[in-house]
Coordinates of N, CA and C in Angstrom, one line a residue:
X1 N 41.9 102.7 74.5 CA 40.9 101.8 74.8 C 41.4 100.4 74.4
X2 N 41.0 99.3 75.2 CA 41.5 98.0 75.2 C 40.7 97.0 74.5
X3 N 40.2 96.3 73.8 CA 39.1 95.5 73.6 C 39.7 94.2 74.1
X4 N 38.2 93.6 74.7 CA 38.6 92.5 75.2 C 38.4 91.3 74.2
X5 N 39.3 90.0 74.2 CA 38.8 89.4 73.1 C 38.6 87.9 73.6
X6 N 37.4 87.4 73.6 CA 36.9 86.5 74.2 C 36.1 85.3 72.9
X7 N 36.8 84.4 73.4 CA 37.2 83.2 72.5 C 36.0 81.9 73.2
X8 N 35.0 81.6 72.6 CA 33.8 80.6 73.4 C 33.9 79.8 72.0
X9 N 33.8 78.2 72.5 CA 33.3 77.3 72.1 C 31.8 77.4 71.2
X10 N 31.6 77.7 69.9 CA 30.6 78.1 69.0 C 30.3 76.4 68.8
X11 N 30.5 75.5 69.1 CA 30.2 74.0 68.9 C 29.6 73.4 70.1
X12 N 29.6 74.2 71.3 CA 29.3 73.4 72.3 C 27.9 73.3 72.7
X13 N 26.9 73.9 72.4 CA 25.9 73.8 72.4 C 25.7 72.9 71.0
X14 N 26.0 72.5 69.8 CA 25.5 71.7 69.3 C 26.0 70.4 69.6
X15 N 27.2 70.5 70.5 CA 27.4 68.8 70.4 C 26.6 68.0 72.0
X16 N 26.5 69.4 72.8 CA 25.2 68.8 73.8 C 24.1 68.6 73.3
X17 N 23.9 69.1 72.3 CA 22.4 68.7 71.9 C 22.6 67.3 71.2
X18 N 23.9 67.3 70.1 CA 23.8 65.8 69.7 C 24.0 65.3 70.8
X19 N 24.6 65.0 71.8 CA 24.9 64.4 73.0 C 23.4 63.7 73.7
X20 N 22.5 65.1 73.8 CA 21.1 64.5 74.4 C 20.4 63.9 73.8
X21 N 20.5 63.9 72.0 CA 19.7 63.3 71.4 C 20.3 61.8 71.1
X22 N 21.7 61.4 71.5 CA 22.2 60.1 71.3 C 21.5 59.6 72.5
X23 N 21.6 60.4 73.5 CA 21.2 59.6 75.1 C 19.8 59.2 75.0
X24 N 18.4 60.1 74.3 CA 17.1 59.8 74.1 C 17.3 59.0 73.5
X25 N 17.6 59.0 72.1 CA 17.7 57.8 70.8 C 18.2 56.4 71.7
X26 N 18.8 56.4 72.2 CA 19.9 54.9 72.6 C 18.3 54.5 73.8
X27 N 18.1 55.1 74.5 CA 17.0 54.9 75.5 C 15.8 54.5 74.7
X28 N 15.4 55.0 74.1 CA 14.2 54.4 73.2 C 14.5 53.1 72.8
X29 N 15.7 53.2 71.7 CA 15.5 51.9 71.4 C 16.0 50.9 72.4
X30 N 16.7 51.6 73.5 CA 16.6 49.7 74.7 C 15.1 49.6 75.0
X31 N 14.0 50.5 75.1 CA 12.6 50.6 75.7 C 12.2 49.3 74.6
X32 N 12.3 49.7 73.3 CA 12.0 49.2 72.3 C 12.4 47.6 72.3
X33 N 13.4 47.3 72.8 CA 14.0 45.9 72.9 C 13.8 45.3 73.9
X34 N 13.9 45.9 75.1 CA 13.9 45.3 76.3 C 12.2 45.0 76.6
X35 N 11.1 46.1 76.2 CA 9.7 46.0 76.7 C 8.7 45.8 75.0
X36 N 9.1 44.9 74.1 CA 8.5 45.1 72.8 C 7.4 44.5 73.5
X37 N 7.1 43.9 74.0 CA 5.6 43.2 74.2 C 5.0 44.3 74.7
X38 N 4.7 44.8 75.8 CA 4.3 45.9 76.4 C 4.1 47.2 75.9
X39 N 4.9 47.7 75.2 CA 4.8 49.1 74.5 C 4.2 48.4 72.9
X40 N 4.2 47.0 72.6 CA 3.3 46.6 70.9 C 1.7 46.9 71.6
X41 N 1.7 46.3 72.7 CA 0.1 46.5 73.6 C -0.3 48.3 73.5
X42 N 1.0 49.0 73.9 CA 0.4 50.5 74.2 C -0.2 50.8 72.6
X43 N 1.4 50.6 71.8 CA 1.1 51.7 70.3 C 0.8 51.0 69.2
X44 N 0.7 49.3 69.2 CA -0.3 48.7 68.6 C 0.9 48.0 67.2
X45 N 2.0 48.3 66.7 CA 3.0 47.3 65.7 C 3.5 45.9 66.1
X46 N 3.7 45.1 65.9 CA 4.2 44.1 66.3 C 5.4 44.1 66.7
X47 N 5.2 42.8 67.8 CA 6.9 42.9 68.6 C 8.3 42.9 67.9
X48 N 7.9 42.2 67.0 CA 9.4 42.0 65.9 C 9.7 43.3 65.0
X49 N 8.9 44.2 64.9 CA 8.8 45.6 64.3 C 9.3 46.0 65.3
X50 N 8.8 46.4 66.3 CA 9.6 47.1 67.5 C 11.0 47.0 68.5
X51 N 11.3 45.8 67.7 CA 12.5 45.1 68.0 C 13.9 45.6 66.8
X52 N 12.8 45.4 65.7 CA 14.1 46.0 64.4 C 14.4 47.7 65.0
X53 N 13.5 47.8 65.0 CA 13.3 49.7 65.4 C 14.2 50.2 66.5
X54 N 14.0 49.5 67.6 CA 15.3 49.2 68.8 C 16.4 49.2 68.3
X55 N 16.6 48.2 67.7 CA 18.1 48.1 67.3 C 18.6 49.1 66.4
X56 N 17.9 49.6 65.7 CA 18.4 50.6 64.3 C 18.3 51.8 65.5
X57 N 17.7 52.2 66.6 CA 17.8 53.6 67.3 C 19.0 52.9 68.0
X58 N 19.4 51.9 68.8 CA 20.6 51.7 69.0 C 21.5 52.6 68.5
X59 N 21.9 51.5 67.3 CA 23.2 52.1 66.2 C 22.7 53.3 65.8
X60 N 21.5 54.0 65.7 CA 21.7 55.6 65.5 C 22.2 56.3 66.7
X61 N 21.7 56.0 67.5 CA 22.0 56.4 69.3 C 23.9 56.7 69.1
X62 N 24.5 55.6 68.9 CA 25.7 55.4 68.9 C 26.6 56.4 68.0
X63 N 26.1 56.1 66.8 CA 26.5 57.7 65.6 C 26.2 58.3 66.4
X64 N 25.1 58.8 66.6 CA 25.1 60.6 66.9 C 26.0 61.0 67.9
X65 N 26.1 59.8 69.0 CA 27.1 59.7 70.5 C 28.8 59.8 69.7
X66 N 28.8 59.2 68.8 CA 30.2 59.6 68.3 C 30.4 60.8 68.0
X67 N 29.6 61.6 67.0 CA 29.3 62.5 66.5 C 29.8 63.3 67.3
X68 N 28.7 63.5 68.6 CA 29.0 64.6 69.0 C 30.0 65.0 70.0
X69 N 31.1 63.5 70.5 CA 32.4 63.7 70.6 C 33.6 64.1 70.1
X70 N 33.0 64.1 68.9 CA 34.1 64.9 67.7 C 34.1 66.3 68.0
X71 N 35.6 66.6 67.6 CA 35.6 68.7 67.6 C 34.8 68.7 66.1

């Protein structure tokens, strides 16, 4: 008898997931920067809070996006 031996990528489902979570994260915070007036009206913090908040999901957006280009 022969066994077969089959070799799969055990990382690739976690670096699509960081992959989609850089892609949501990075989107929020442009929502965050680009519409702070509009979305301070929907969820009620101020525009300059929701502005810092943008930018820090940015640069998280960007980590996680590296991250999950790494082997």
């Amino acid at each position: 008898m022969t066994a077969l031996t089959v070799t799969t990528d055990r990382t690739k489902f976690l670096r699509l997931s960081l992959a989609a979570d850089a892609v949501i994260t990075g989107g929020n915070g442009l929502t965050y920067l680009a519409f702070a007036g509009p979305v301070s009206t929907l969820l009620g913090p101020d525009t300059g809070l929701l502005r810092g908040i943008g930018v820090f999901l940015l640069v998280y957006g960007a980590a996680v996006g590296f991250l999950a280009s790494r082997r």
